[in-house]
Structure formats: C-alpha cells, structure tokens
Coordinates of C-alpha atoms and ligand atoms in Angstrom, one line a residue:
M1 CA 86.8 88.2 118.7
N2 CA 90.3 89.0 117.3
A3 CA 91.9 85.5 117.4
D4 CA 88.7 83.9 116.0
T5 CA 88.4 86.1 113.1
F6 CA 92.0 86.0 111.9
G7 CA 93.4 82.8 113.1
F8 CA 95.8 84.7 115.5
D9 CA 95.8 87.8 117.7
P10 CA 96.7 90.8 115.6
A11 CA 97.0 92.9 118.9
E12 CA 100.4 91.4 119.5
I13 CA 103.9 92.3 118.2
L14 CA 106.8 90.0 117.4
V15 CA 110.1 91.0 119.2
G16 CA 113.0 88.5 119.5
G17 CA 110.8 85.6 118.9
T18 CA 108.1 86.5 121.3
W19 CA 104.6 87.6 120.6
R20 CA 103.4 90.0 123.3
A21 CA 101.4 93.2 123.8
P22 CA 103.1 96.5 123.1
E23 CA 104.5 98.5 126.0
G24 CA 101.6 100.4 127.6
G25 CA 99.1 97.9 126.0
G26 CA 97.9 100.4 123.4
R27 CA 95.6 99.4 120.6
L28 CA 94.5 100.8 117.2
S29 CA 91.2 99.7 115.5
L30 CA 91.3 97.6 112.4
E31 CA 88.7 98.6 109.7
D32 CA 87.3 96.6 106.9
P33 CA 87.2 99.3 104.0
S34 CA 84.6 97.3 102.1
R35 CA 82.1 98.1 105.0
G36 CA 83.7 100.9 106.8
A37 CA 83.3 98.7 110.0
V38 CA 85.8 98.0 112.8
I39 CA 86.6 94.3 112.7
G40 CA 89.4 94.0 115.4
E41 CA 92.3 95.7 117.0
I42 CA 96.1 95.8 116.2
A43 CA 99.0 96.8 118.6
R44 CA 100.0 100.5 119.0
G45 CA 103.8 99.8 119.1
T46 CA 105.8 102.4 120.9
A47 CA 109.4 103.8 120.6
A48 CA 110.2 101.4 123.6
D49 CA 109.0 98.5 121.4
I50 CA 111.2 99.6 118.5
D51 CA 114.1 99.8 121.0
A52 CA 113.4 96.2 122.0
A53 CA 113.0 95.0 118.3
V54 CA 116.4 96.7 117.3
E55 CA 118.1 95.1 120.3
A56 CA 116.5 91.7 119.4
A57 CA 117.6 92.0 115.8
G58 CA 121.2 92.9 116.9
A59 CA 121.3 89.8 119.2
A60 CA 120.1 87.6 116.3
L61 CA 123.1 88.9 114.3
R62 CA 125.4 88.1 117.0
G63 CA 123.6 84.7 117.6
P64 CA 122.3 81.9 115.4
W65 CA 121.0 84.0 112.6
G66 CA 124.4 85.7 111.9
A67 CA 126.1 82.4 112.1
L68 CA 124.0 80.8 109.4
A69 CA 125.7 79.7 106.1
A70 CA 124.2 81.7 103.2
A71 CA 122.9 78.4 101.6
E72 CA 121.1 77.6 104.9
R73 CA 119.5 81.3 104.8
G74 CA 118.4 80.4 101.3
R75 CA 116.9 77.1 102.3
L76 CA 114.9 78.9 105.0
L77 CA 113.6 81.5 102.7
S78 CA 112.7 78.9 100.2
R79 CA 110.8 76.8 102.8
L80 CA 109.0 80.1 103.7
G81 CA 108.0 80.7 100.2
R82 CA 106.4 77.3 100.0
L83 CA 104.5 78.0 103.2
V84 CA 103.2 81.2 101.8
E85 CA 102.3 79.2 98.7
Q86 CA 100.3 76.7 100.9
N87 CA 98.6 79.6 102.7
I88 CA 97.6 81.7 99.7
E89 CA 93.9 81.6 100.5
H90 CA 94.4 82.6 104.0
L91 CA 96.7 85.4 103.2
A92 CA 94.5 86.6 100.4
T93 CA 91.3 86.6 102.7
L94 CA 93.2 88.5 105.4
E95 CA 94.5 91.1 102.8
A96 CA 91.0 91.5 101.3
M97 CA 89.4 92.1 104.6
D98 CA 92.1 94.5 105.8
V99 CA 92.6 96.7 102.7
G100 CA 89.6 96.0 100.5
K101 CA 91.5 94.5 97.7
P102 CA 89.4 92.2 95.3
L103 CA 90.1 88.6 96.3
S104 CA 91.9 87.7 93.0
Q105 CA 94.1 90.7 93.2
A106 CA 94.9 89.7 96.8
R107 CA 95.7 86.2 95.6
A108 CA 98.1 87.6 93.0
D109 CA 99.9 89.5 95.8
A110 CA 100.3 86.4 97.8
R111 CA 101.6 84.5 94.8
A112 CA 104.1 87.3 94.2
L113 CA 105.2 87.1 97.9
A114 CA 105.9 83.4 97.4
R115 CA 107.9 84.1 94.2
Y116 CA 110.0 86.8 95.9
L117 CA 110.9 84.3 98.6
E118 CA 111.7 81.6 95.9
F119 CA 113.9 84.0 94.0
Y120 CA 115.7 85.5 97.1
G121 CA 116.0 82.0 98.6
G122 CA 117.7 80.7 95.5
A123 CA 120.0 84.0 95.3
A124 CA 121.1 84.0 98.9
D125 CA 124.3 81.9 98.3
K126 CA 125.0 83.4 94.8
I127 CA 125.9 87.0 95.8
M128 CA 129.6 87.5 96.4
G129 CA 132.6 89.8 96.1
E130 CA 135.3 89.5 93.4
P131 CA 139.0 89.4 93.0
N132 CA 140.6 92.7 92.0
A133 CA 143.8 92.6 89.8
Y134 CA 145.8 95.2 91.8
L135 CA 149.6 95.7 92.0
P136 CA 152.1 92.8 91.9
G137 CA 152.7 91.6 95.5
Y138 CA 149.0 92.2 96.6
T139 CA 146.1 90.0 96.6
V140 CA 142.9 92.1 96.7
Y141 CA 139.3 90.9 96.8
T142 CA 135.9 92.4 97.8
L143 CA 133.4 90.9 100.2
R144 CA 129.6 91.6 100.3
E145 CA 128.4 91.8 103.9
P146 CA 124.9 92.5 105.4
H147 CA 124.4 96.1 106.7
G148 CA 123.2 94.6 110.0
V149 CA 119.8 95.8 111.3
T150 CA 117.6 96.9 108.5
G151 CA 114.4 98.9 109.1
H152 CA 111.5 98.4 106.9
I153 CA 108.5 100.9 106.8
I154 CA 105.9 100.0 104.3
P155 CA 102.5 101.3 103.0
W156 CA 99.1 99.8 102.8
N157 CA 98.6 99.4 99.1
Y158 CA 100.7 96.2 98.4
P159 CA 101.8 94.9 101.9
M160 CA 102.6 91.4 100.7
Q161 CA 104.5 92.4 97.6
I162 CA 106.6 94.9 99.5
I163 CA 107.4 92.6 102.3
G164 CA 108.7 90.1 99.6
R165 CA 110.9 92.6 97.8
S166 CA 112.2 94.3 100.9
V167 CA 112.2 92.0 103.8
G168 CA 112.9 89.0 101.5
A169 CA 116.0 90.5 99.9
A170 CA 117.2 92.0 103.3
L171 CA 117.0 88.5 104.9
A172 CA 118.6 86.7 101.9
M173 CA 121.6 89.1 102.3
G174 CA 121.8 88.1 106.1
N175 CA 120.4 91.3 107.7
A176 CA 118.2 91.2 110.6
C177 CA 114.9 93.2 110.1
V178 CA 112.5 95.3 112.0
L179 CA 109.3 95.8 110.1
K180 CA 106.8 98.6 110.8
P181 CA 103.7 97.8 108.5
A182 CA 101.1 100.5 107.9
E183 CA 98.6 101.0 110.5
E184 CA 95.9 100.4 107.9
A185 CA 97.4 97.0 106.7
C186 CA 99.1 94.9 109.3
L187 CA 97.3 91.4 109.1
T188 CA 99.3 89.9 106.3
A189 CA 102.6 91.2 107.9
L190 CA 101.7 89.3 111.2
A191 CA 100.5 86.3 109.3
F192 CA 103.8 86.2 107.3
A193 CA 105.9 86.5 110.5
R194 CA 104.0 83.3 111.9
L195 CA 105.0 81.5 108.8
A196 CA 108.5 82.6 109.1
E197 CA 108.6 81.2 112.6
E198 CA 107.0 78.0 111.2
A199 CA 109.7 77.8 108.5
G200 CA 112.3 77.9 111.3
L201 CA 113.7 81.5 110.9
P202 CA 115.7 82.1 114.2
A203 CA 114.3 84.5 116.8
G204 CA 115.1 88.1 116.2
A205 CA 115.9 87.7 112.5
L206 CA 112.4 89.2 111.8
N207 CA 110.6 91.4 114.2
V208 CA 107.3 93.2 113.5
V209 CA 106.0 96.2 115.4
P210 CA 102.7 97.6 114.0
G211 CA 101.9 101.2 115.2
L212 CA 101.4 104.8 114.1
G213 CA 103.9 106.3 111.6
E214 CA 104.7 109.3 113.9
E215 CA 105.3 106.9 116.8
A216 CA 106.7 103.5 115.9
G217 CA 107.8 104.6 112.4
A218 CA 109.6 107.7 113.5
A219 CA 111.4 105.7 116.2
L220 CA 112.6 103.2 113.7
A221 CA 113.7 105.8 111.1
G222 CA 115.7 107.7 113.6
H223 CA 117.1 104.9 115.7
P224 CA 120.9 104.8 116.0
G225 CA 121.0 100.9 116.1
V226 CA 119.6 100.6 112.6
H227 CA 122.0 100.5 109.7
H228 CA 119.9 100.8 106.6
I229 CA 116.2 102.0 106.1
S230 CA 114.0 100.8 103.3
F231 CA 110.8 103.0 102.9
T232 CA 107.9 102.7 100.7
G233 CA 105.3 105.4 100.8
S234 CA 104.6 109.2 100.2
V235 CA 107.0 111.8 99.2
P236 CA 106.8 114.0 102.5
V237 CA 107.2 111.0 104.8
G238 CA 110.0 109.7 102.6
A239 CA 111.8 113.0 102.9
A240 CA 111.4 113.0 106.8
I241 CA 112.8 109.5 106.9
Q242 CA 115.9 110.5 104.7
A243 CA 116.4 113.4 107.1
A244 CA 116.2 111.1 110.3
A245 CA 118.5 108.6 108.8
A246 CA 120.8 111.3 107.9
R247 CA 121.4 112.3 111.5
N248 CA 122.7 108.7 112.0
V249 CA 124.4 108.8 108.6
V250 CA 122.6 105.7 107.6
P251 CA 121.6 104.8 103.9
V252 CA 118.0 104.8 102.8
T253 CA 116.1 103.3 100.0
L254 CA 113.0 105.5 99.1
E255 CA 110.3 104.1 96.9
L256 CA 107.8 107.0 96.7
G257 CA 105.1 108.0 94.4
G258 CA 104.6 108.4 90.6
K259 CA 102.5 110.0 88.0
S260 CA 103.5 107.5 85.3
P261 CA 102.7 107.9 81.6
Q262 CA 101.9 105.4 78.8
L263 CA 102.6 106.9 75.4
V264 CA 100.3 105.8 72.5
F265 CA 101.5 106.8 69.1
G266 CA 99.4 106.7 65.9
D267 CA 101.3 103.6 64.7
A268 CA 100.6 101.5 67.8
D269 CA 98.8 98.2 67.9
L270 CA 95.7 99.5 69.7
D271 CA 94.2 96.1 70.3
A272 CA 97.3 95.1 72.3
A273 CA 97.5 98.4 74.1
L274 CA 94.0 98.7 75.2
P275 CA 93.8 96.3 78.1
F276 CA 97.1 97.6 79.4
L277 CA 96.0 101.2 79.3
V278 CA 93.0 100.6 81.4
N279 CA 94.2 97.9 83.8
A280 CA 97.4 99.9 84.8
G281 CA 95.0 102.7 86.0
I282 CA 92.5 100.8 87.8
Q283 CA 94.3 97.9 89.4
N284 CA 94.1 98.1 93.2
A285 CA 91.5 100.9 92.6
G286 CA 94.4 103.1 91.3
Q287 CA 96.2 102.9 94.6
T288 CA 99.4 101.7 92.9
C289 CA 102.7 103.6 93.0
S290 CA 103.4 102.6 89.3
A291 CA 99.8 103.3 88.2
A292 CA 99.6 104.6 84.6
S293 CA 97.6 107.6 85.6
R294 CA 98.5 109.5 82.5
I295 CA 97.6 108.2 79.0
L296 CA 99.4 110.4 76.4
V297 CA 97.8 109.8 72.9
Q298 CA 98.9 111.1 69.4
R299 CA 96.2 113.2 67.8
D300 CA 95.5 111.0 64.9
V301 CA 94.3 108.3 67.2
L302 CA 93.0 110.3 70.1
D303 CA 89.2 109.8 69.3
E304 CA 89.5 106.1 68.7
V305 CA 91.6 105.5 71.9
T306 CA 89.3 107.7 73.9
E307 CA 86.2 105.9 72.7
R308 CA 87.7 102.4 73.2
M309 CA 89.0 103.3 76.7
A310 CA 85.5 104.9 77.5
A311 CA 83.7 101.7 76.4
R312 CA 85.9 99.6 78.8
Y313 CA 85.4 102.1 81.7
A314 CA 81.6 102.0 81.3
A315 CA 81.7 98.3 82.0
L316 CA 83.8 98.5 85.1
R317 CA 82.2 97.5 88.3
T318 CA 83.3 98.5 91.9
G319 CA 82.2 96.7 95.1
P320 CA 83.3 94.8 98.1
A321 CA 86.6 92.8 98.1
D322 CA 84.7 89.5 98.6
A323 CA 82.6 90.0 95.4
D324 CA 85.8 90.2 93.5
L325 CA 84.9 92.7 90.9
D326 CA 87.2 95.0 88.8
L327 CA 87.7 97.4 91.7
G328 CA 87.3 97.3 95.6
P329 CA 86.9 100.4 97.8
L330 CA 89.7 102.8 98.6
I331 CA 91.7 102.1 101.8
S332 CA 90.0 104.6 104.1
G333 CA 87.5 107.5 104.4
A334 CA 90.4 109.8 104.2
Q335 CA 91.7 108.5 101.0
K336 CA 88.1 108.6 99.4
A337 CA 87.8 112.3 100.5
R338 CA 91.2 113.0 98.9
V339 CA 90.2 111.4 95.6
E340 CA 86.7 113.0 95.6
G341 CA 88.7 116.3 96.2
Y342 CA 90.5 115.8 92.9
L343 CA 87.3 114.9 91.1
S344 CA 85.9 118.2 92.0
R345 CA 88.9 119.8 90.7
G346 CA 88.3 118.1 87.5
A347 CA 84.8 119.7 87.2
D348 CA 86.2 121.9 84.4
L349 CA 87.4 118.7 82.3
E350 CA 85.6 116.5 80.0
L351 CA 84.6 113.3 81.6
A352 CA 85.0 110.6 78.8
A353 CA 83.5 107.8 81.1
C354 CA 82.7 106.6 84.5
G355 CA 82.3 103.1 85.9
E356 CA 79.8 102.2 88.5
V357 CA 79.7 101.2 92.2
V358 CA 77.4 98.2 92.2
A359 CA 73.9 98.9 93.8
N360 CA 74.4 96.4 96.6
A361 CA 77.8 97.7 97.7
P362 CA 77.8 98.0 101.6
G363 CA 76.8 101.5 102.6
G364 CA 79.8 102.2 104.8
G365 CA 82.4 101.2 102.2
H366 CA 84.9 103.7 100.7
Y367 CA 83.8 103.3 97.2
V368 CA 84.8 105.7 94.2
A369 CA 83.7 104.7 90.7
P370 CA 86.5 104.9 88.3
H371 CA 86.7 108.1 86.2
L372 CA 88.4 108.7 82.9
F373 CA 89.0 112.3 81.7
A374 CA 89.5 113.2 78.0
A375 CA 91.7 115.8 76.4
V376 CA 93.3 117.1 79.6
P377 CA 95.8 119.9 79.4
P378 CA 99.2 118.6 80.7
G379 CA 99.5 121.5 83.3
H380 CA 96.1 120.6 85.0
P381 CA 96.5 119.3 88.6
L382 CA 94.8 116.0 87.6
A383 CA 97.6 115.6 85.0
R384 CA 100.4 116.4 87.4
E385 CA 99.7 115.3 90.9
E386 CA 99.5 111.8 92.2
I387 CA 95.8 111.1 93.0
F388 CA 96.2 107.5 94.2
G389 CA 92.7 106.5 93.2
P390 CA 90.8 105.3 90.2
V391 CA 91.3 108.4 88.0
Q392 CA 93.1 108.4 84.6
T393 CA 93.6 111.5 82.4
I394 CA 94.0 111.2 78.6
I395 CA 96.4 113.9 77.3
P396 CA 96.8 114.6 73.7
F397 CA 100.1 115.3 71.9
E398 CA 101.3 116.1 68.3
D399 CA 104.5 114.5 67.8
E400 CA 107.4 112.6 69.5
A401 CA 109.1 115.7 70.9
E402 CA 105.9 116.9 72.6
A403 CA 105.2 113.4 74.0
I404 CA 108.6 113.3 75.6
A405 CA 108.3 116.8 77.1
I406 CA 104.8 116.0 78.6
A407 CA 105.9 112.6 79.8
N408 CA 109.0 114.0 81.6
G409 CA 107.0 117.1 82.8
T410 CA 106.2 116.0 86.3
D411 CA 108.3 115.9 89.4
F412 CA 108.1 112.1 89.3
G413 CA 109.9 109.4 87.4
L414 CA 108.9 105.9 88.4
V415 CA 107.9 103.9 85.2
A416 CA 106.7 104.7 81.6
G417 CA 105.1 102.8 78.8
V418 CA 105.5 103.3 74.9
W419 CA 103.1 101.9 72.4
S420 CA 104.5 102.2 68.8
R421 CA 105.6 99.8 66.0
D422 CA 108.5 102.0 65.2
G423 CA 111.6 100.2 66.6
A424 CA 113.9 103.3 66.3
R425 CA 111.3 105.3 68.2
Q426 CA 111.1 102.6 70.9
M427 CA 114.9 102.8 71.3
R428 CA 115.0 106.6 71.4
L429 CA 112.2 106.9 73.9
A430 CA 113.7 104.2 76.1
R431 CA 116.7 106.6 76.6
K432 CA 114.9 109.9 76.8
L433 CA 112.1 109.0 79.2
R434 CA 112.9 110.0 82.8
A435 CA 111.9 106.9 84.7
G436 CA 113.3 103.9 86.6
Q437 CA 111.7 101.4 84.3
V438 CA 110.5 101.8 80.6
F439 CA 108.2 99.3 79.1
L440 CA 108.0 99.0 75.2
N441 CA 104.7 97.6 73.9
N442 CA 103.7 96.5 77.3
Y443 CA 103.2 97.9 80.8
G444 CA 104.7 96.3 84.0
A445 CA 106.1 93.2 82.4
G446 CA 103.9 91.0 84.6
G447 CA 105.5 92.5 87.7
G448 CA 108.7 90.4 87.3
V449 CA 110.5 90.0 90.6
E450 CA 113.7 89.8 88.7
L451 CA 113.5 93.4 87.4
P452 CA 115.2 96.1 89.3
F453 CA 112.6 98.7 90.4
G454 CA 112.8 102.3 91.7
G455 CA 112.5 105.9 90.8
I456 CA 114.2 109.1 89.9
G457 CA 113.2 112.5 91.1
K458 CA 110.5 112.7 93.7
S459 CA 109.8 109.0 92.9
G460 CA 112.8 108.2 95.2
H461 CA 116.2 106.5 94.9
G462 CA 117.7 103.1 95.3
R463 CA 116.5 100.0 93.7
E464 CA 114.6 97.1 95.1
K465 CA 113.7 93.8 93.3
G466 CA 116.1 91.6 91.3
F467 CA 119.7 91.0 92.2
E468 CA 120.1 94.7 92.5
A469 CA 118.2 94.6 95.8
L470 CA 120.9 92.3 97.2
Y471 CA 123.5 94.9 96.5
G472 CA 121.5 97.6 98.2
F473 CA 121.1 95.4 101.3
S474 CA 124.7 94.8 101.5
V475 CA 128.1 96.7 102.1
L476 CA 131.0 96.2 100.0
K477 CA 134.4 95.7 101.9
T478 CA 137.7 95.7 100.1
V479 CA 140.4 93.3 101.5
A480 CA 144.1 94.1 100.4
A481 CA 146.9 91.7 101.4
L482 CA 150.5 92.7 100.8
H483 CA 152.6 89.5 100.5
G484 CA 155.4 90.5 98.2
Ligands
LIG1 P1 102.7 107.2 103.9 O1 101.8 108.0 104.7 O2 104.1 107.8 103.5 O3 103.1 105.9 104.9 C1 103.9 104.9 104.5 C2 104.5 104.3 105.8 O4 105.1 105.3 106.6 C3 103.4 103.8 106.7 O5 103.8 102.6 107.4 C4 103.2 105.0 107.8 O6 102.7 104.5 109.0 C5 104.6 105.4 107.9 N1 104.8 106.7 108.4 C6 104.0 107.7 108.4 N2 104.5 108.8 109.0 C7 105.8 108.5 109.2 C8 106.8 109.2 110.0 N3 106.7 110.5 110.3 N4 107.9 108.4 110.3 C9 108.1 107.3 109.9 N5 107.2 106.4 109.4 C10 106.0 107.1 109.0 O7 102.2 106.6 102.6 P2 100.8 105.8 102.4 O8 99.7 106.8 102.4 O9 100.7 104.6 103.3 O10 101.0 105.2 100.9 C11 100.8 105.9 99.7 C12 101.9 106.5 99.1 O11 103.0 105.6 99.0 C13 101.8 107.0 97.7 O12 102.3 108.3 97.6 C14 102.4 106.0 96.9 O13 102.8 106.5 95.6 C15 103.5 105.6 97.6 N6 104.0 104.2 97.3 C16 105.1 104.1 96.6 C17 105.5 102.8 96.2 C18 106.8 102.6 95.5 O14 107.3 101.5 95.3 N7 107.4 103.5 94.8 C19 104.7 101.7 96.6 C20 103.6 101.9 97.2 C21 103.2 103.1 97.6 P3 101.1 104.7 109.3 O15 100.3 104.4 108.0 O16 100.8 103.6 110.2 O17 100.9 106.0 109.9
LIG2 MG1 92.4 97.8 107.3

C-alpha cells in the first residue's frame, strides 16, 4: 500500500544514491493526524545506516560532488527549486497527510522550499573570501570552504521550510548532507530527495535516514565523521546534541523554541495589527517556533484589543487538513495531551474566546480548538512556557519599561513584534528586546528567506536563512604568502 499511496516507498532510506531498507529492516508506522489512522510505514534507520550515510557523504566530497564548480552547484540547486515548484501540489498533499497541516499552509511551505533553493542556488557562486592588507612583503587572503559532512536533524512542524534553509544552504556551500527527518514527518523529506536525484545531484551529496531520535538522531549527532550539526527542535534535545557534538569538538547550530511576544502600544494602528496578532498565534495550529504566543497590550487599549481578538477567535474553525480550514489537528495524541495539560493549568484564567472544532472532524484526529486567555499575569506558566499549540495569552502592561521587562522575562529570545506609531519608541525597542529578529509594525515579514534567523538564550544560537547561513555552513581559512 505504501508506494500506491505516496508515489514512492517511504520505508526506504537514501544512502550514497541507493534507496534501500534500513539495516535490520525495521519500520515505524506513519500516522495521519487528521484521522489518527496509520496510513503506511517508514524506515527505522539505525546507527549502522548513519555510519553508511556519513561514509557516503565523505565519498561524495572526495568524488564528483566535491569536484563541482560553485556555479554548477548553484545550477543544480536552481534546477531542484524548479522541480519543487512543479511538484507543489504533490508535496503539499504529502505534508497535509503526514502532519495534518491545512492544504494551503502546506502549499506555502512547498513554495518556501522552492524559494530557498532559488535563493541558495543563486548565492552558491557569490560567497568568497577576501584579501587582507597585511604587512608589506605578504599577500594574504581568506577562503570560505565547506565544513565537509553536515548533519541535519529537523522537527515535524515545518519540514519543507527547514530542509530549504538548512540542507539548501549547506549544499550551496559545498557540504555533503545527512538528513534525519522527524519520525512523525518524513514524507516530504523523502520526496525532496527523489527530486534532488532527478535534478542531477550526485550520489551521496544528500543522504536521508529516517528513524527514531534516540537511535538514528543520536548516532548522527555523536558521529566522529560529521563536521557540523544543524539542529532544529526542542531545548532538551538541543542541549543533548550540543553535548554530543562537543565530544567531537564539532560546531552546532541550534534553532530551539520560543515564547515570542507582540507588544501593542496605545498609539498602534490596531486595524493593521489585528490580523498579525491572531495569525501569528494560530498558524500551523500554534506549532511554530516563532509563534506569537504572548500578546502584550497597553492598558488603554486592552479592552478593545481583547474584544477584537476574541471576535476573530470565535470565528476560527479547526478540522482535517484536506478541508483546509484555519487550523488542522496537532501532530500527535501526545502533543494534544500536552496542550490540554496546559489548558487545564489555565483553568484559573479568564478565557476570552475559544474557536471551534468542526462537527464533522474525524473522531480519531488530534484536534484542539484555539484558546485565547485574557489579562494573564506574566508569571503564569501559560505566559512563560512554550506550549506549542493554539493557545495565546494577552498580558497587560502600563508603560514601555514594563513592556520591555515582561517581553524579556522568559528564558527564550527568538522573535518579537512591536506595534506603535512612535518612531523613536520603535528604535528603542528594536535595541532593547532580547530576540534574534524584531519586527516593527509587522510580524514575520512574510517569512523572507533572505532574513537571518535564530535565537538567543534558550532559543538557541547560530543563524540560518539569508547569506548568514552560508557563513555558518563554511569554514574561513587564512592564506598568508611571504614573497618579500
Ligand atoms: P524534538 O523532540 O527536539 O525533535 C526534533 C528532532 O530531534 C527530531 O528529528 C527528533 O527525532 C530528533 N531527536 C529526538 N531525540 C533525539 C536525540 N536524543 N538525539 C538526536 N536527535 C533526537 O522536537 P519536536 O518535538 O520535533 O519539535 C518541537 C520543538 O522544536 C519545539 O520546542 C519548537 O519550538 C522547536 N522548533 C524550533 C524551531 C526554530 O527554528 N527555532 C523550528 C521548529 C521547531 P524523532 O522525532 O524522530 O524522535
Ligand atoms: Mg505523520
């Protein structure tokens, strides 16, 4: 049934240009979260498969992949981007089935993947070192070289976008990649690898080994043949990966969670702000690292913002991915239980509004209606901890100083938004907010692949996206010639 449903067999792994079963032939079941039904099987990759994939990546670097001109790498990635573009519907359907994402949001992810490949395809031959004006008698310059074998461990919430920003940039820089997708979201990674073959990517430049985090993921993170690890996921796993990489003295990029705020001041253009306030909380059912789960509102507009957000919430509909409503299901029963646990911890709070799960939503699906809480104290667990579900908290503040203290008052620092017409305040807050990205009178800037992205504090370190990612996926070498 596997191949008929998906157009390929998802129980195979890709190592060195060959699709095959994992060592030992293990499999994991594949669930459709909209129905809670098993719809197929994926491979349970092992440490032995990771060994083989790292070996194959090394061989690719010593072989045709390593010998390619930067411009040719760029052409390959651009061709791959066009293939992704031509297969948006297929990729979006797979993603919707696998992670429960409403179809139009899955299409947006596929378009973003194509755009990453277009961007990094164009950038591949434009990243270079520079001459250095050193002492007379010397000629000195720097070179930017690939790390070598890069490991990519990604989560289930935006597989296509994260493949684009991480694998896309690493390949553009000339690394050879081993990708371990999340157990709950492998289909688009596998479909992407097939398109990469079709585009002509040499064998071993991209290897894909699905499997369990503690098995395949841990084997990749601690592998002595890996030269750089890019991880996107939770804080505890990120810390474990950094520790594993440290034993091999290997650099890591960590894109972890967030508890990101949008600050709404009394002088804000509320008509402009409203759609951003709500969408940034409920997109992908709130399972977004950069979700605006905290809405900080100045007292003089608190009632108005609460009422207007509540009116939008009351109209939100949750249902199966193929119905393409505002929200789909959560990824799993475990994630649903986790979010419901937070909702019970919010029983002492004032519920401003709650959306609905449509009556005909399939019974086994992992649905949680979106919840908006009013006037939440900043110290409450719902206002401090990452919930990773469709739950937003409105937190009142009196003045700018208090807004900054609350905004910076969590362990995280991924992104922040500010809504105010006061230009001086915008500039002050852009500097004072602890976050990797600050948005002034918008939130997310449309996702821009050009914009360096990453966190501070428990949100992680290192930057992906934009040109900055190419620096992260490369090593700077200094060459000094003494010629007199
Ligand atoms: P997760 O449990 O940390 O898993 C992420 C990846 O790590 C998965 O591929 C997982 O594999 C793997 N993994 C698990 N244990 C591992 C181990 N011991 N060694 C190596 N790999 C291991 O996170 P998640 O639940 O999938 O994703 C949700 C979290 O990711 C949230 O906290 C969210 O904020 C964060 N996130 C951050 C960003 C960002 O850019 N900052 C983006 C998206 C998500 P399996 O799933 O197969 O076990
Ligand atoms: Mg799934």
